Short mmCIF file of C-alpha atoms in Angstrom, two decimals:
data_model
loop_
_atom_site.label_atom_id
_atom_site.label_comp_id
_atom_site.label_asym_id
_atom_site.label_seq_id
_atom_site.Cartn_x
_atom_site.Cartn_y
_atom_site.Cartn_z
CA MET X 1 121.53 119.85 32.95
CA ALA X 2 123.97 120.09 30.17
CA GLN X 3 126.97 120.22 32.61
CA ALA X 4 125.79 117.09 34.44
CA TYR X 5 125.35 115.13 31.21
CA VAL X 6 128.86 115.97 30.01
CA THR X 7 130.36 115.00 33.41
CA GLU X 8 128.40 111.68 33.44
CA THR X 9 129.36 110.64 29.83
CA GLY X 10 133.10 111.53 30.63
CA SER X 11 133.17 108.77 33.27
CA ASP X 12 131.29 105.94 31.85
CA GLY X 13 134.06 103.64 31.08
CA SER X 14 134.66 104.58 27.65
CA GLY X 15 136.36 107.99 27.97
CA PRO X 16 139.98 109.10 27.57
CA GLU X 17 141.03 107.52 31.04
CA ARG X 18 140.07 104.06 29.66
CA ARG X 19 141.51 104.73 26.16
CA GLY X 20 144.74 105.96 27.59
CA PRO X 21 145.77 102.77 29.54
CA ARG X 22 144.51 100.68 26.55
CA LEU X 23 146.78 102.48 24.09
CA ARG X 24 149.69 102.28 26.70
CA ARG X 25 149.07 98.46 27.00
CA LEU X 26 149.11 98.06 23.18
CA LEU X 27 152.41 100.12 22.82
CA ASP X 28 153.96 98.04 25.84
CA LYS X 29 152.98 94.91 24.00
CA LEU X 30 154.45 95.94 20.69
CA ARG X 31 157.70 97.24 22.55
CA ARG X 32 158.01 93.83 24.32
CA SER X 33 157.55 92.01 20.97
CA LEU X 34 160.12 94.04 19.33
CA GLY X 35 162.46 93.66 22.27
CA SER X 36 162.25 89.92 22.01
CA TRP X 37 164.02 90.38 18.57
CA ARG X 38 167.24 91.52 20.30
CA GLY X 39 169.87 88.90 20.42
CA ASP X 40 167.82 86.61 18.05
CA ARG X 41 170.43 85.82 15.39
CA GLY X 42 167.90 84.17 13.16
CA ILE X 43 166.16 87.40 12.33
CA TRP X 44 168.49 87.75 9.22
CA ARG X 45 168.20 84.08 8.27
CA ARG X 46 164.40 83.64 8.48
CA GLY X 47 161.99 84.91 5.71
CA LEU X 48 164.51 84.89 2.89
CA ILE X 49 161.95 83.59 0.55
CA LEU X 50 159.58 86.45 1.72
CA ALA X 51 162.51 88.82 0.96
CA ALA X 52 162.93 87.29 -2.43
CA LEU X 53 159.21 87.69 -3.29
CA ALA X 54 159.39 91.33 -2.34
CA LEU X 55 162.26 91.95 -4.61
CA ILE X 56 160.48 90.24 -7.38
CA LEU X 57 157.35 92.32 -6.70
CA ALA X 58 159.34 95.51 -7.03
CA LEU X 59 161.04 94.31 -10.13
CA VAL X 60 157.79 93.49 -11.73
CA MET X 61 156.34 96.90 -11.06
CA LEU X 62 159.44 98.66 -11.81
CA LEU X 63 160.08 96.93 -15.16
CA HIS X 64 156.49 96.21 -16.26
CA ALA X 65 157.15 97.75 -19.59
CA GLN X 66 159.64 95.00 -20.24
CA ILE X 67 157.25 92.18 -19.68
CA PRO X 68 156.81 90.63 -23.18
CA ASN X 69 153.42 90.55 -24.87
CA ARG X 70 154.56 87.60 -27.08
CA ILE X 71 153.12 85.11 -24.58
CA GLY X 72 149.51 85.63 -23.98
CA ASN X 73 149.92 89.43 -23.90
CA LEU X 74 151.27 88.99 -20.40
CA GLY X 75 152.69 92.51 -20.50
CA SER X 76 149.25 94.19 -21.03
CA LEU X 77 147.59 91.83 -18.45
CA THR X 78 150.01 92.86 -15.87
CA GLU X 79 149.68 96.59 -16.78
CA THR X 80 145.95 96.40 -16.58
CA PHE X 81 145.87 95.44 -13.05
CA LEU X 82 149.17 97.12 -12.15
CA PRO X 83 147.84 99.18 -9.17
CA TRP X 84 146.41 96.11 -7.47
CA LEU X 85 149.94 94.74 -6.94
CA GLY X 86 150.24 97.16 -4.21
CA ILE X 87 147.91 94.98 -2.18
CA LEU X 88 150.73 92.46 -1.84
CA VAL X 89 152.89 94.96 0.02
CA PRO X 90 150.94 94.83 3.28
CA VAL X 91 150.59 91.10 3.02
CA LEU X 92 154.46 90.68 2.82
CA LEU X 93 154.80 93.07 5.73
CA VAL X 94 152.47 91.17 7.96
CA LEU X 95 154.15 87.92 6.98
CA GLY X 96 157.60 89.45 7.73
CA LEU X 97 156.26 90.38 11.23
CA VAL X 98 154.97 87.01 11.83
CA ARG X 99 158.15 85.33 10.73
CA LYS X 100 160.26 87.98 12.74
CA SER X 101 162.32 88.42 9.71
CA ALA X 102 164.35 91.66 9.47
CA ALA X 103 165.39 90.62 5.90
CA ALA X 104 161.83 90.48 4.76
CA LEU X 105 160.79 93.73 6.54
CA ILE X 106 163.74 95.64 4.90
CA ALA X 107 163.14 93.98 1.49
CA VAL X 108 159.44 94.93 1.55
CA LEU X 109 160.36 98.67 1.49
CA LEU X 110 161.39 98.38 -2.31
CA PRO X 111 157.94 97.39 -3.68
CA ALA X 112 156.36 99.95 -1.28
CA ILE X 113 158.61 102.70 -2.71
CA VAL X 114 158.07 101.59 -6.12
CA TRP X 115 154.27 101.52 -5.86
CA LEU X 116 154.21 105.05 -4.39
CA ASN X 117 156.51 106.27 -7.11
CA LEU X 118 154.00 104.89 -9.66
CA PHE X 119 150.69 105.60 -8.13
CA GLY X 120 151.23 107.77 -5.02
CA GLY X 121 150.11 110.92 -6.90
CA LEU X 122 146.79 109.21 -7.68
CA LEU X 123 146.03 109.08 -4.02
CA THR X 124 145.89 112.89 -3.71
CA ASP X 125 142.90 115.03 -4.69
CA ARG X 126 143.91 116.87 -7.84
CA THR X 127 140.44 118.31 -8.72
CA GLY X 128 140.29 121.91 -9.41
CA ALA X 129 137.37 124.55 -9.90
CA GLY X 130 136.15 126.29 -12.90
CA GLY X 131 136.15 125.09 -16.54
CA ASP X 132 133.77 125.80 -19.23
CA LEU X 133 132.74 122.35 -20.73
CA THR X 134 131.54 119.25 -18.93
CA VAL X 135 131.65 115.95 -20.82
CA ALA X 136 130.56 112.38 -19.87
CA THR X 137 130.91 109.02 -21.30
CA HIS X 138 129.10 105.67 -20.49
CA ASN X 139 129.06 102.11 -21.87
CA VAL X 140 125.39 101.55 -21.34
CA ASN X 141 125.59 97.90 -21.82
CA ALA X 142 123.60 96.28 -24.77
CA GLU X 143 121.63 94.16 -22.11
CA ASN X 144 120.65 97.25 -19.90
CA PRO X 145 117.29 96.64 -18.39
CA ASP X 146 116.56 100.34 -17.96
CA PRO X 147 117.94 102.35 -20.85
CA SER X 148 115.57 105.32 -20.15
CA GLY X 149 116.65 105.60 -16.56
CA THR X 150 120.25 105.13 -17.54
CA ALA X 151 119.91 107.99 -19.99
CA ARG X 152 118.37 110.31 -17.32
CA ASP X 153 121.04 109.48 -14.81
CA VAL X 154 123.78 110.50 -17.26
CA ALA X 155 121.88 113.59 -18.22
CA ALA X 156 121.48 114.60 -14.59
CA SER X 157 125.42 114.81 -14.32
CA GLY X 158 125.04 118.28 -15.99
CA ALA X 159 127.23 117.24 -18.97
CA ASP X 160 127.11 119.53 -21.95
CA VAL X 161 128.31 116.65 -24.15
CA VAL X 162 127.48 112.95 -23.74
CA ALA X 163 128.98 109.83 -25.46
CA LEU X 164 127.28 106.49 -25.06
CA GLU X 165 128.62 103.05 -26.27
CA GLU X 166 127.25 99.67 -26.74
CA LEU X 167 124.05 101.11 -28.00
CA LYS X 168 121.57 98.27 -29.05
CA ALA X 169 119.68 99.23 -32.29
CA THR X 170 116.32 98.48 -30.69
CA ALA X 171 117.15 100.71 -27.60
CA VAL X 172 118.53 103.68 -29.66
CA PRO X 173 114.98 105.30 -29.87
CA THR X 174 114.57 104.95 -26.12
CA TYR X 175 117.95 106.79 -25.44
CA GLU X 176 117.03 109.52 -28.02
CA LYS X 177 113.67 110.10 -26.36
CA ALA X 178 115.09 110.23 -22.76
CA LEU X 179 117.95 112.67 -23.80
CA ALA X 180 115.97 114.93 -26.28
CA PRO X 181 114.75 117.40 -23.51
CA THR X 182 118.42 118.07 -22.52
CA TYR X 183 120.31 117.66 -25.71
CA ARG X 184 119.22 119.39 -28.85
CA TYR X 185 121.82 117.89 -31.17
CA HIS X 186 122.90 114.32 -31.50
CA SER X 187 124.15 111.60 -33.77
CA VAL X 188 124.41 107.76 -33.70
CA GLU X 189 126.92 105.90 -35.79
CA GLY X 190 126.69 102.10 -35.30
CA THR X 191 126.75 101.20 -31.86
CA VAL X 192 128.10 104.55 -30.45
CA GLY X 193 126.36 108.02 -30.09
CA LEU X 194 127.05 111.57 -29.19
CA TRP X 195 124.67 113.99 -27.78
CA SER X 196 125.44 117.71 -27.19
CA LYS X 197 123.68 120.97 -25.97
CA TYR X 198 125.99 122.94 -28.51
CA PRO X 199 125.63 122.66 -32.33
CA MET X 200 127.23 119.46 -33.71
CA THR X 201 128.42 119.16 -37.35
CA GLY X 202 130.50 116.71 -39.55
CA ALA X 203 129.43 113.54 -37.64
CA GLU X 204 130.95 110.47 -39.32
CA PRO X 205 132.19 106.96 -38.47
CA VAL X 206 135.73 106.56 -37.78
CA ASP X 207 137.29 103.25 -39.21
CA ILE X 208 139.01 101.28 -36.54
CA LYS X 209 139.46 98.23 -38.70
CA LEU X 210 136.64 96.02 -37.27
CA GLY X 211 134.29 95.81 -40.23
CA TRP X 212 131.33 97.46 -38.39
CA THR X 213 131.09 100.82 -36.71
CA ARG X 214 132.11 101.31 -33.13
CA ALA X 215 133.77 104.69 -33.40
CA MET X 216 132.79 108.20 -34.59
CA ARG X 217 133.93 111.86 -34.90
CA ALA X 218 131.97 115.25 -34.71
CA THR X 219 132.72 118.87 -34.43
CA VAL X 220 130.93 120.41 -31.49
CA THR X 221 130.90 124.35 -31.65
CA THR X 222 130.97 125.68 -28.03
CA PRO X 223 130.87 129.24 -26.85
CA ASN X 224 134.69 128.86 -26.70
CA GLY X 225 135.40 127.47 -30.12
CA GLN X 226 135.17 124.22 -32.00
CA VAL X 227 136.18 120.86 -30.48
CA ALA X 228 136.72 117.77 -32.26
CA VAL X 229 134.99 114.98 -30.25
CA TYR X 230 135.77 111.28 -30.83
CA VAL X 231 133.64 108.49 -29.44
CA ALA X 232 135.15 104.96 -29.43
CA HIS X 233 134.30 101.53 -28.22
CA LEU X 234 137.39 99.32 -28.78
CA PRO X 235 137.01 95.47 -28.96
CA SER X 236 136.76 93.61 -25.74
CA VAL X 237 139.63 91.58 -24.30
CA ARG X 238 139.58 88.15 -22.71
CA VAL X 239 141.56 86.30 -20.26
CA LYS X 240 141.73 82.63 -21.38
CA LEU X 241 143.53 79.83 -19.69
CA GLN X 242 145.21 78.54 -22.80
CA ALA X 243 145.40 81.76 -24.86
CA GLY X 244 146.12 84.30 -22.03
CA PHE X 245 145.10 87.72 -22.36
CA THR X 246 143.66 87.90 -26.05
CA ALA X 247 143.68 91.48 -27.21
CA ARG X 248 144.88 91.60 -30.83
CA GLN X 249 141.69 93.03 -32.29
CA ARG X 250 141.63 95.61 -29.71
CA ASP X 251 145.29 96.53 -30.23
CA ARG X 252 144.78 96.95 -33.99
CA SER X 253 141.74 99.13 -33.30
CA ALA X 254 143.70 101.22 -30.89
CA ASP X 255 146.30 101.82 -33.49
CA ALA X 256 143.69 102.88 -36.03
CA LEU X 257 142.05 105.25 -33.64
CA GLY X 258 145.49 106.71 -32.75
CA GLU X 259 146.04 107.33 -36.45
CA ALA X 260 142.66 109.10 -36.81
CA ILE X 261 143.41 111.38 -33.84
CA ALA X 262 146.80 112.11 -34.92
CA ALA X 263 145.47 113.35 -38.36
CA GLU X 264 142.78 115.47 -36.73
CA PRO X 265 143.11 119.20 -38.01
CA LEU X 266 141.54 120.72 -34.91
CA GLN X 267 143.84 121.51 -32.00
CA LYS X 268 141.19 120.94 -29.38
CA VAL X 269 140.30 117.18 -29.23
CA ILE X 270 138.33 115.12 -26.67
CA LEU X 271 138.18 111.31 -26.70
CA LEU X 272 135.16 109.67 -24.95
CA GLY X 273 134.77 105.91 -24.74
CA ASP X 274 135.26 102.45 -23.53
CA LEU X 275 138.77 101.67 -24.58
CA ASN X 276 138.94 98.23 -22.83
CA GLY X 277 142.22 99.29 -21.47
CA THR X 278 144.02 101.24 -19.03
CA MET X 279 146.32 104.29 -19.41
CA ASN X 280 149.12 101.82 -18.20
CA ASP X 281 148.49 99.37 -20.94
CA ARG X 282 151.21 99.71 -23.66
CA ALA X 283 148.84 98.47 -26.38
CA LEU X 284 147.00 101.82 -26.22
CA ASN X 285 150.19 103.93 -26.74
CA ALA X 286 148.95 105.00 -30.20
CA VAL X 287 146.34 106.92 -28.31
CA THR X 288 147.68 107.63 -24.84
CA SER X 289 150.97 109.00 -26.10
CA GLN X 290 149.32 111.96 -27.75
CA MET X 291 146.49 112.64 -25.25
CA ARG X 292 146.07 113.32 -21.55
CA SER X 293 143.81 111.50 -19.22
CA THR X 294 141.45 113.90 -17.22
CA GLN X 295 141.42 111.41 -14.40
CA GLY X 296 145.29 111.28 -14.18
CA ALA X 297 145.54 114.98 -14.52
CA ALA X 298 142.52 116.27 -12.44
CA GLY X 299 140.95 113.30 -10.58
CA SER X 300 140.75 112.16 -7.25
CA GLY X 301 141.90 108.53 -6.70
CA PHE X 302 142.11 105.91 -9.31
CA GLY X 303 138.59 106.50 -10.86
CA PHE X 304 138.02 102.72 -11.68
CA SER X 305 134.86 102.20 -13.69
CA TRP X 306 134.66 98.58 -14.25
CA PRO X 307 133.05 96.26 -13.31
CA ALA X 308 130.27 98.56 -11.70
CA SER X 309 129.61 95.95 -8.83
CA PHE X 310 133.26 96.20 -7.70
CA PRO X 311 135.38 98.49 -9.91
CA MET X 312 138.89 97.12 -10.42
CA ALA X 313 140.21 99.04 -13.59
CA ARG X 314 139.41 102.27 -15.34
CA ILE X 315 138.79 101.07 -18.98
CA ASP X 316 136.34 103.97 -19.63
CA GLN X 317 138.45 106.87 -20.59
CA ILE X 318 138.13 110.74 -21.15
CA MET X 319 141.21 112.10 -22.73
CA VAL X 320 142.14 115.47 -24.16
CA ARG X 321 144.51 117.21 -26.36
CA GLY X 322 145.02 121.01 -26.49
CA ILE X 323 142.44 121.39 -23.57
CA GLU X 324 143.15 121.79 -19.79
CA PRO X 325 141.46 119.22 -17.60
CA VAL X 326 140.00 120.85 -14.46
CA THR X 327 138.20 117.98 -12.67
CA SER X 328 137.40 114.35 -13.34
CA TRP X 329 134.97 111.83 -11.44
CA THR X 330 132.89 108.75 -11.72
CA LEU X 331 129.03 108.81 -11.61
CA PRO X 332 126.88 106.63 -9.65
CA GLU X 333 126.02 103.05 -10.91
CA THR X 334 123.24 102.68 -13.59
CA GLY X 335 121.84 99.66 -15.17
CA SER X 336 125.04 98.95 -16.89
CA ASP X 337 128.09 96.85 -15.91
CA HIS X 338 130.18 99.95 -16.32
CA LEU X 339 130.13 103.22 -14.28
CA PRO X 340 129.79 106.38 -16.20
CA VAL X 341 132.71 108.78 -15.92
CA ALA X 342 132.62 112.65 -16.41
CA ALA X 343 135.09 115.56 -16.56
CA ARG X 344 134.98 119.30 -16.56
CA VAL X 345 137.68 120.92 -18.86
CA LYS X 346 138.88 124.49 -19.80
CA LEU X 347 138.79 125.52 -23.35
CA ALA X 348 139.14 129.22 -23.23
CA ALA X 349 142.71 129.31 -22.05
CA THR X 350 144.12 127.34 -25.01
CA GLY X 351 144.44 128.32 -28.67
CA SER X 352 141.97 127.26 -31.24
#
């Protein structure tokens, strides 16, 4: 019976003997199309505008750090969504084929090479095994309709240390109750909080020049030594038609956070939070220049975290100093407009 079944399904019209001719016809069609370009002197004259657009695209990605922020923080806006410029490469490629433009097809190689140089490494799986501390962070959204369920979802990640941002005062007791069975130690400062399975001391606000508390620091004593853990929720940015990418308050807070981390006496430091900016954004240099992104070092893909319904940017960050990232990932969607992010790191191999 099995032999008869295999024989029948191999000749039902959808087997290799049908797919073979179909592939050959497709290749023949492509060969004829390319062959029609021979002797066409216009292939070098057509599509010059497309070629120019490809060159401009390559220059924008290559020289993004030179785009000024004086006008509407245009440089930061470009850097926030820099990976998405790669979508224009296949668009230009298709248009070049439609126009039968050799100039455009050659020019489009430049932005493709630049994009791969900038982000090609993120397309590979850099995750590893091992590690001795798992951390997670989540902007839970002040308007979250299910804070208890969100807390349980984050705890289910297995994280030893959890940071929550955008905590609404009236919802704090709900989060505390939901997380209490898993995390013995916790502290809430303003709108941010930290929960830990390990002893936590010295919890205090961190002044990021806002006038209210949206950042904190605590010492977590793990089996492999003490770690300074910072939690931060930098001010939101806005894209306005008249003002552009407004981020001055965010930028000042990033500078203040960077100063606090630079003055941290402990060698092992972890930053968890919603920084409202990507690792490419120069405005966060005060922080990013002295810390490593776990996603960049040990993640798989871009790890976009916002908006949760269709993630387009990673503005929720886990960064480390004096610690080795092992793996980094995003968690499933909760009742928030952000995705939670998590990472596992190795403490034992570095000095205390």
